[in-house]
Amino acid sequence: MSESTLTSPATVSSFEVRPSSSPRTVTERAAVLADLRFGTAFTDHMARAVWTVDEGWHDRRVEAYGPLQMDPAAAVLHYAQEVFEGLKAYAHPDGSVWSFRPEANAARFARSAERLALPVLPEQDFLDSLRTLVHTDVEWVPTTPGSSLYLRPFMFASEAFLGVRAANRVDYLVIASPVGPYFAKGLKPVAIWVSRDYKRAAPGGTGAAKCGGNYAASLRPQAEAAAKGFDQILFTDASDTYVEELGGMNVVVVGKDGVASTPRLSGSILEGVTRSSILTLLTERGLEVRERDIPVAELIDGVRSGEVAEVFACGTAAVVSPIGRLAGEGFDLEVGGGEAGPVTEWVHRTLTDIQYGRAEDSHGWLTRLV
Ligand SMILES: *Cc1c(COP(=O)(O)O)cnc(C)c1O
């Protein structure tokens, strides 16, 4: 297990803690933690900071979780100037709490902000906000196997102004939600619909930024696929030639020949922290990893012929999701016998063993929060 280099987060953080005057009781909290779903329950506090053109970042604090007061003219409500992040805090057997590569999330948050003309939050503030919030709400970090505290940092234009320009006032918040295991009993393969009529992103657009607008655009295709009985959509690129990613997860294709391929970072796909970690692990396992343009036709032919042994999606929430069925206009194919394959299983086990402190963190991927 890695060694903690951290002094008490509460004393080093730039975020001032103002404890909630009405936190949930031990019994109320226990009831929430006994029945975890994704993203429905939140802890007693939230982290917050404000940015203005004149003052820069200020008012860093952790305060009671609760509704925001917002002007109806707040720019985010009209022009969607917003970015977010998603990562988890994991309880280890010794009671310490860790997050996985939060510096990578801080860096991506900064890149997303730049694309959306939002101010960059310094990495130290990003990490301090996570540490101070998790320290304050540490009783909310679930300890049942496979559970974690999901952290959602986000930033939005709060200036009351209907003119179209980058806002002069921005709010940054972090909220935290205890979540159970994504797969309660073993990896469950998902059915994917390949979308050809709808695009998630295009060259020069916002596909590489983690912004709410990308998600808004994916809801309609997602709903249409769900109505056909599919779990998720696989988006193709703007020219409809290459595989890109799912609505919120990257995709990896494992060939019978031991080559793992994933779409290269073309500028219109999201650079997943899970994706990059998995590529490292696969290389160490001895697979040849190729970041490249994957033609949709090649993927379909490969699944049909059996050249493609496994396909999985990856992201923070599920870690990996095996893809057991791939369908679209004119084809409907089973992938890898409809089961999670050995590489997919290995990746899931290896990554979660590191995250939960069951295996050595030889890459230095874990950062201690509490
Ligand atoms: C967040 C996200 C991912 C996965 O990123 P991780 O850092 O692995 O969680 C993939 N695609 C999109 C569109 C995303 O928003």
Tab-separated table of N, CA and C in Angstrom, residues 247-356:
chain	number	residue	atom	x	y	z
A	247	GLY	N	-21.878	7.407	-25.084
A	247	GLY	CA	-22.274	8.726	-24.590
A	247	GLY	C	-21.404	9.214	-23.441
A	248	GLY	N	-20.919	8.276	-22.615
A	248	GLY	CA	-20.112	8.680	-21.467
A	248	GLY	C	-19.010	7.709	-21.138
A	249	MET	N	-18.626	6.877	-22.102
A	249	MET	CA	-17.555	5.908	-21.875
A	249	MET	C	-16.746	5.723	-23.144
A	250	ASN	N	-15.451	5.447	-22.987
A	250	ASN	CA	-14.601	5.126	-24.133
A	250	ASN	C	-14.763	3.650	-24.472
A	251	VAL	N	-14.202	3.241	-25.620
A	251	VAL	CA	-14.392	1.867	-26.059
A	251	VAL	C	-13.068	1.234	-26.476
A	252	VAL	N	-12.903	-0.046	-26.123
A	252	VAL	CA	-11.684	-0.798	-26.443
A	252	VAL	C	-12.086	-2.102	-27.136
A	253	VAL	N	-11.360	-2.422	-28.224
A	253	VAL	CA	-11.627	-3.623	-29.010
A	253	VAL	C	-10.427	-4.555	-28.873
A	254	VAL	N	-10.667	-5.790	-28.441
A	254	VAL	CA	-9.569	-6.745	-28.270
A	254	VAL	C	-9.672	-7.810	-29.353
A	255	GLY	N	-8.612	-7.926	-30.160
A	255	GLY	CA	-8.611	-8.901	-31.255
A	255	GLY	C	-8.162	-10.275	-30.780
A	256	LYS	N	-8.556	-11.291	-31.564
A	256	LYS	CA	-8.118	-12.665	-31.312
A	256	LYS	C	-6.591	-12.759	-31.333
A	257	ASP	N	-5.974	-11.835	-32.112
A	257	ASP	CA	-4.516	-11.818	-32.260
A	257	ASP	C	-3.794	-11.135	-31.091
A	258	GLY	N	-4.547	-10.734	-30.034
A	258	GLY	CA	-3.908	-10.116	-28.873
A	258	GLY	C	-3.606	-8.639	-29.038
A	259	VAL	N	-4.175	-8.008	-30.063
A	259	VAL	CA	-4.003	-6.561	-30.239
A	259	VAL	C	-5.226	-5.854	-29.662
A	260	ALA	N	-4.983	-4.855	-28.813
A	260	ALA	CA	-6.078	-4.050	-28.270
A	260	ALA	C	-6.081	-2.700	-28.984
A	261	SER	N	-7.239	-2.343	-29.557
A	261	SER	CA	-7.342	-1.079	-30.287
A	261	SER	C	-8.363	-0.179	-29.622
A	262	THR	N	-8.077	1.105	-29.637
A	262	THR	CA	-9.047	2.082	-29.147
A	262	THR	C	-8.934	3.315	-30.028
A	263	PRO	N	-10.040	4.022	-30.251
A	263	PRO	CA	-9.953	5.222	-31.085
A	263	PRO	C	-8.914	6.194	-30.538
A	264	ARG	N	-8.110	6.760	-31.440
A	264	ARG	CA	-7.100	7.733	-31.015
A	264	ARG	C	-7.796	9.019	-30.587
A	265	LEU	N	-7.056	9.840	-29.820
A	265	LEU	CA	-7.618	11.097	-29.319
A	265	LEU	C	-7.630	12.103	-30.468
A	266	SER	N	-8.706	12.061	-31.226
A	266	SER	CA	-8.808	12.825	-32.465
A	266	SER	C	-9.203	14.273	-32.218
A	267	GLY	N	-9.574	14.577	-30.987
A	267	GLY	CA	-10.081	15.922	-30.693
A	267	GLY	C	-11.594	15.920	-30.528
A	268	SER	N	-12.243	14.837	-30.955
A	268	SER	CA	-13.692	14.785	-30.761
A	268	SER	C	-14.114	13.656	-29.830
A	269	ILE	N	-13.158	12.980	-29.198
A	269	ILE	CA	-13.543	12.048	-28.139
A	269	ILE	C	-12.960	12.522	-26.805
A	270	LEU	N	-13.570	12.048	-25.734
A	270	LEU	CA	-13.186	12.461	-24.392
A	270	LEU	C	-11.999	11.599	-23.934
A	271	GLU	N	-10.987	12.237	-23.390
A	271	GLU	CA	-9.793	11.525	-22.938
A	271	GLU	C	-10.044	10.944	-21.552
A	272	GLY	N	-10.524	9.716	-21.501
A	272	GLY	CA	-10.884	9.097	-20.226
A	272	GLY	C	-9.664	8.729	-19.395
A	273	VAL	N	-9.769	8.944	-18.089
A	273	VAL	CA	-8.709	8.536	-17.168
A	273	VAL	C	-8.681	7.008	-17.098
A	274	THR	N	-9.859	6.387	-17.144
A	274	THR	CA	-9.947	4.926	-17.129
A	274	THR	C	-9.308	4.363	-18.399
A	275	ARG	N	-9.629	4.951	-19.539
A	275	ARG	CA	-9.055	4.540	-20.823
A	275	ARG	C	-7.528	4.538	-20.754
A	276	SER	N	-6.952	5.658	-20.320
A	276	SER	CA	-5.493	5.764	-20.311
A	276	SER	C	-4.882	4.753	-19.331
A	277	SER	N	-5.524	4.550	-18.170
A	277	SER	CA	-4.994	3.587	-17.189
A	277	SER	C	-5.049	2.169	-17.751
A	278	ILE	N	-6.140	1.853	-18.434
A	278	ILE	CA	-6.308	0.508	-19.005
A	278	ILE	C	-5.268	0.256	-20.111
A	279	LEU	N	-4.989	1.276	-20.920
A	279	LEU	CA	-3.989	1.093	-21.982
A	279	LEU	C	-2.631	0.760	-21.363
A	280	THR	N	-2.300	1.407	-20.243
A	280	THR	CA	-1.051	1.101	-19.532
A	280	THR	C	-1.055	-0.341	-19.038
A	281	LEU	N	-2.159	-0.751	-18.402
A	281	LEU	CA	-2.232	-2.116	-17.852
A	281	LEU	C	-2.158	-3.163	-18.949
A	282	LEU	N	-2.841	-2.913	-20.069
A	282	LEU	CA	-2.834	-3.888	-21.173
A	282	LEU	C	-1.433	-4.039	-21.754
A	283	THR	N	-0.723	-2.914	-21.881
A	283	THR	CA	0.649	-2.961	-22.390
A	283	THR	C	1.509	-3.806	-21.450
A	284	GLU	N	1.347	-3.583	-20.134
A	284	GLU	CA	2.129	-4.341	-19.154
A	284	GLU	C	1.783	-5.826	-19.190
A	285	ARG	N	0.538	-6.128	-19.551
A	285	ARG	CA	0.126	-7.535	-19.632
A	285	ARG	C	0.682	-8.209	-20.883
A	286	GLY	N	1.226	-7.396	-21.794
A	286	GLY	CA	1.849	-7.967	-22.979
A	286	GLY	C	1.016	-7.856	-24.240
A	287	LEU	N	-0.114	-7.154	-24.152
A	287	LEU	CA	-0.893	-6.941	-25.363
A	287	LEU	C	-0.277	-5.794	-26.165
A	288	GLU	N	-0.466	-5.843	-27.460
A	288	GLU	CA	-0.055	-4.709	-28.273
A	288	GLU	C	-1.221	-3.723	-28.284
A	289	VAL	N	-0.949	-2.479	-27.895
A	289	VAL	CA	-2.015	-1.480	-27.804
A	289	VAL	C	-1.886	-0.497	-28.962
A	290	ARG	N	-2.976	-0.310	-29.693
A	290	ARG	CA	-2.958	0.634	-30.813
A	290	ARG	C	-4.051	1.676	-30.641
A	291	GLU	N	-3.638	2.946	-30.574
A	291	GLU	CA	-4.594	4.057	-30.597
A	291	GLU	C	-4.673	4.497	-32.044
A	292	ARG	N	-5.820	4.294	-32.649
A	292	ARG	CA	-5.901	4.499	-34.099
A	292	ARG	C	-7.343	4.784	-34.515
A	293	ASP	N	-7.524	5.115	-35.791
A	293	ASP	CA	-8.866	5.233	-36.339
A	293	ASP	C	-9.390	3.822	-36.597
A	294	ILE	N	-10.523	3.476	-35.995
A	294	ILE	CA	-11.105	2.139	-36.202
A	294	ILE	C	-12.341	2.284	-37.097
A	295	PRO	N	-12.261	1.812	-38.349
A	295	PRO	CA	-13.441	1.913	-39.211
A	295	PRO	C	-14.612	1.107	-38.630
A	296	VAL	N	-15.804	1.664	-38.718
A	296	VAL	CA	-17.000	0.966	-38.231
A	296	VAL	C	-17.149	-0.364	-38.973
A	297	ALA	N	-16.891	-0.328	-40.292
A	297	ALA	CA	-17.045	-1.540	-41.106
A	297	ALA	C	-16.087	-2.637	-40.630
A	298	GLU	N	-14.875	-2.237	-40.236
A	298	GLU	CA	-13.889	-3.206	-39.743
A	298	GLU	C	-14.375	-3.843	-38.431
A	299	LEU	N	-14.962	-3.031	-37.564
A	299	LEU	CA	-15.461	-3.554	-36.290
A	299	LEU	C	-16.592	-4.556	-36.531
A	300	ILE	N	-17.518	-4.182	-37.402
A	300	ILE	CA	-18.662	-5.067	-37.675
A	300	ILE	C	-18.178	-6.383	-38.300
A	301	ASP	N	-17.300	-6.269	-39.308
A	301	ASP	CA	-16.763	-7.482	-39.950
A	301	ASP	C	-16.005	-8.342	-38.947
A	302	GLY	N	-15.230	-7.694	-38.078
A	302	GLY	CA	-14.422	-8.421	-37.095
A	302	GLY	C	-15.279	-9.160	-36.085
A	303	VAL	N	-16.361	-8.532	-35.652
A	303	VAL	CA	-17.272	-9.199	-34.710
A	303	VAL	C	-17.939	-10.382	-35.407
A	304	ARG	N	-18.342	-10.153	-36.666
A	304	ARG	CA	-19.035	-11.205	-37.425
A	304	ARG	C	-18.124	-12.406	-37.653
A	305	SER	N	-16.862	-12.146	-37.999
A	305	SER	CA	-15.937	-13.250	-38.340
A	305	SER	C	-15.309	-13.884	-37.112
A	306	GLY	N	-15.381	-13.192	-35.963
A	306	GLY	CA	-14.723	-13.722	-34.769
A	306	GLY	C	-13.303	-13.214	-34.597
A	307	GLU	N	-12.818	-12.395	-35.540
A	307	GLU	CA	-11.496	-11.776	-35.381
A	307	GLU	C	-11.470	-10.904	-34.135
A	308	VAL	N	-12.609	-10.256	-33.852
A	308	VAL	CA	-12.741	-9.455	-32.635
A	308	VAL	C	-13.212	-10.381	-31.521
A	309	ALA	N	-12.375	-10.513	-30.475
A	309	ALA	CA	-12.706	-11.441	-29.396
A	309	ALA	C	-13.543	-10.781	-28.310
A	310	GLU	N	-13.210	-9.526	-27.983
A	310	GLU	CA	-13.906	-8.825	-26.895
A	310	GLU	C	-14.027	-7.348	-27.248
A	311	VAL	N	-15.125	-6.749	-26.820
A	311	VAL	CA	-15.265	-5.301	-26.894
A	311	VAL	C	-15.772	-4.849	-25.535
A	312	PHE	N	-15.147	-3.815	-24.983
A	312	PHE	CA	-15.684	-3.281	-23.737
A	312	PHE	C	-15.632	-1.764	-23.717
A	313	ALA	N	-16.537	-1.204	-22.922
A	313	ALA	CA	-16.557	0.230	-22.703
A	313	ALA	C	-15.896	0.499	-21.358
A	314	CYS	N	-15.346	1.698	-21.169
A	314	CYS	CA	-14.684	1.994	-19.895
A	314	CYS	C	-14.896	3.431	-19.468
A	315	GLY	N	-15.030	3.613	-18.159
A	315	GLY	CA	-15.205	4.936	-17.566
A	315	GLY	C	-15.243	4.788	-16.052
A	316	THR	N	-15.172	5.896	-15.344
A	316	THR	CA	-15.093	5.862	-13.885
A	316	THR	C	-16.254	5.126	-13.220
A	317	ALA	N	-17.472	5.363	-13.697
A	317	ALA	CA	-18.653	4.831	-13.003
A	317	ALA	C	-18.640	3.304	-12.962
A	318	ALA	N	-18.470	2.657	-14.142
A	318	ALA	CA	-18.549	1.201	-14.205
A	318	ALA	C	-17.173	0.539	-14.224
A	319	VAL	N	-16.107	1.289	-14.392
A	319	VAL	CA	-14.750	0.826	-14.669
A	319	VAL	C	-14.729	0.195	-16.067
A	320	VAL	N	-15.269	-1.042	-16.207
A	320	VAL	CA	-15.458	-1.589	-17.553
A	320	VAL	C	-16.863	-2.166	-17.673
A	321	SER	N	-17.406	-2.073	-18.869
A	321	SER	CA	-18.696	-2.663	-19.214
A	321	SER	C	-18.490	-3.540	-20.432
A	322	PRO	N	-18.591	-4.879	-20.267
A	322	PRO	CA	-18.439	-5.719	-21.456
A	322	PRO	C	-19.580	-5.465	-22.444
A	323	ILE	N	-19.251	-5.452	-23.725
A	323	ILE	CA	-20.289	-5.289	-24.746
A	323	ILE	C	-20.590	-6.678	-25.317
A	324	GLY	N	-21.817	-7.145	-25.128
A	324	GLY	CA	-22.193	-8.501	-25.534
A	324	GLY	C	-23.004	-8.539	-26.813
A	325	ARG	N	-23.494	-7.384	-27.219
A	325	ARG	CA	-24.310	-7.326	-28.435
A	325	ARG	C	-24.063	-5.978	-29.109
A	326	LEU	N	-23.843	-6.027	-30.422
A	326	LEU	CA	-23.572	-4.827	-31.198
A	326	LEU	C	-24.530	-4.835	-32.390
A	327	ALA	N	-25.364	-3.797	-32.461
A	327	ALA	CA	-26.365	-3.777	-33.528
A	327	ALA	C	-26.494	-2.371	-34.087
A	328	GLY	N	-27.064	-2.296	-35.287
A	328	GLY	CA	-27.323	-1.014	-35.937
A	328	GLY	C	-28.168	-1.299	-37.161
A	329	GLU	N	-28.398	-0.295	-38.020
A	329	GLU	CA	-29.168	-0.515	-39.248
A	329	GLU	C	-28.542	-1.656	-40.034
A	330	GLY	N	-29.242	-2.772	-40.207
A	330	GLY	CA	-28.773	-3.854	-41.072
A	330	GLY	C	-27.894	-4.901	-40.420
A	331	PHE	N	-27.621	-4.806	-39.133
A	331	PHE	CA	-26.846	-5.872	-38.476
A	331	PHE	C	-27.216	-5.970	-37.004
A	332	ASP	N	-27.070	-7.175	-36.472
A	332	ASP	CA	-27.346	-7.410	-35.050
A	332	ASP	C	-26.497	-8.611	-34.642
A	333	LEU	N	-25.390	-8.351	-33.943
A	333	LEU	CA	-24.381	-9.383	-33.724
A	333	LEU	C	-24.104	-9.610	-32.248
A	334	GLU	N	-23.805	-10.868	-31.912
A	334	GLU	CA	-23.331	-11.189	-30.582
A	334	GLU	C	-21.813	-10.990	-30.563
A	335	VAL	N	-21.299	-10.428	-29.469
A	335	VAL	CA	-19.855	-10.218	-29.344
A	335	VAL	C	-19.315	-11.183	-28.295
A	336	GLY	N	-18.250	-11.910	-28.648
A	336	GLY	CA	-17.602	-12.805	-27.683
A	336	GLY	C	-18.561	-13.763	-27.007
A	337	GLY	N	-19.492	-14.315	-27.764
A	337	GLY	CA	-20.448	-15.264	-27.201
A	337	GLY	C	-21.421	-14.628	-26.217
A	338	GLY	N	-21.478	-13.276	-26.212
A	338	GLY	CA	-22.417	-12.588	-25.331
A	338	GLY	C	-21.970	-12.558	-23.878
A	339	GLU	N	-20.727	-12.985	-23.637
A	339	GLU	CA	-20.207	-13.036	-22.253
A	339	GLU	C	-19.052	-12.038	-22.104
A	340	ALA	N	-18.737	-11.694	-20.850
A	340	ALA	CA	-17.540	-10.900	-20.581
A	340	ALA	C	-16.320	-11.777	-20.848
A	341	GLY	N	-15.378	-11.284	-21.647
A	341	GLY	CA	-14.192	-12.071	-21.996
A	341	GLY	C	-13.103	-11.980	-20.941
A	342	PRO	N	-12.058	-12.822	-21.086
A	342	PRO	CA	-10.994	-12.869	-20.072
A	342	PRO	C	-10.206	-11.564	-19.926
A	343	VAL	N	-9.962	-10.863	-21.025
A	343	VAL	CA	-9.209	-9.602	-20.917
A	343	VAL	C	-10.048	-8.559	-20.175
A	344	THR	N	-11.334	-8.503	-20.512
A	344	THR	CA	-12.255	-7.568	-19.853
A	344	THR	C	-12.305	-7.847	-18.350
A	345	GLU	N	-12.448	-9.131	-17.999
A	345	GLU	CA	-12.498	-9.520	-16.578
A	345	GLU	C	-11.204	-9.140	-15.865
A	346	TRP	N	-10.074	-9.396	-16.547
A	346	TRP	CA	-8.768	-9.108	-15.947
A	346	TRP	C	-8.592	-7.609	-15.712
A	347	VAL	N	-8.969	-6.811	-16.699
A	347	VAL	CA	-8.839	-5.357	-16.573
A	347	VAL	C	-9.676	-4.861	-15.393
A	348	HIS	N	-10.898	-5.371	-15.281
A	348	HIS	CA	-11.786	-4.938	-14.198
A	348	HIS	C	-11.186	-5.290	-12.843
A	349	ARG	N	-10.704	-6.515	-12.720
A	349	ARG	CA	-10.167	-6.974	-11.438
A	349	ARG	C	-8.886	-6.210	-11.078
A	350	THR	N	-8.005	-6.040	-12.070
A	350	THR	CA	-6.726	-5.393	-11.808
A	350	THR	C	-6.910	-3.941	-11.381
A	351	LEU	N	-7.770	-3.237	-12.095
A	351	LEU	CA	-7.977	-1.823	-11.792
A	351	LEU	C	-8.686	-1.636	-10.451
A	352	THR	N	-9.725	-2.434	-10.185
A	352	THR	CA	-10.442	-2.261	-8.918
A	352	THR	C	-9.575	-2.720	-7.739
A	353	ASP	N	-8.705	-3.717	-7.937
A	353	ASP	CA	-7.801	-4.123	-6.852
A	353	ASP	C	-6.878	-2.961	-6.455
A	354	ILE	N	-6.420	-2.201	-7.439
A	354	ILE	CA	-5.578	-1.040	-7.131
A	354	ILE	C	-6.416	0.024	-6.419
A	355	GLN	N	-7.598	0.307	-6.956
A	355	GLN	CA	-8.421	1.385	-6.403
A	355	GLN	C	-8.818	1.125	-4.949
A	356	TYR	N	-9.104	-0.143	-4.629
A	356	TYR	CA	-9.560	-0.473	-3.276
A	356	TYR	C	-8.418	-0.904	-2.345
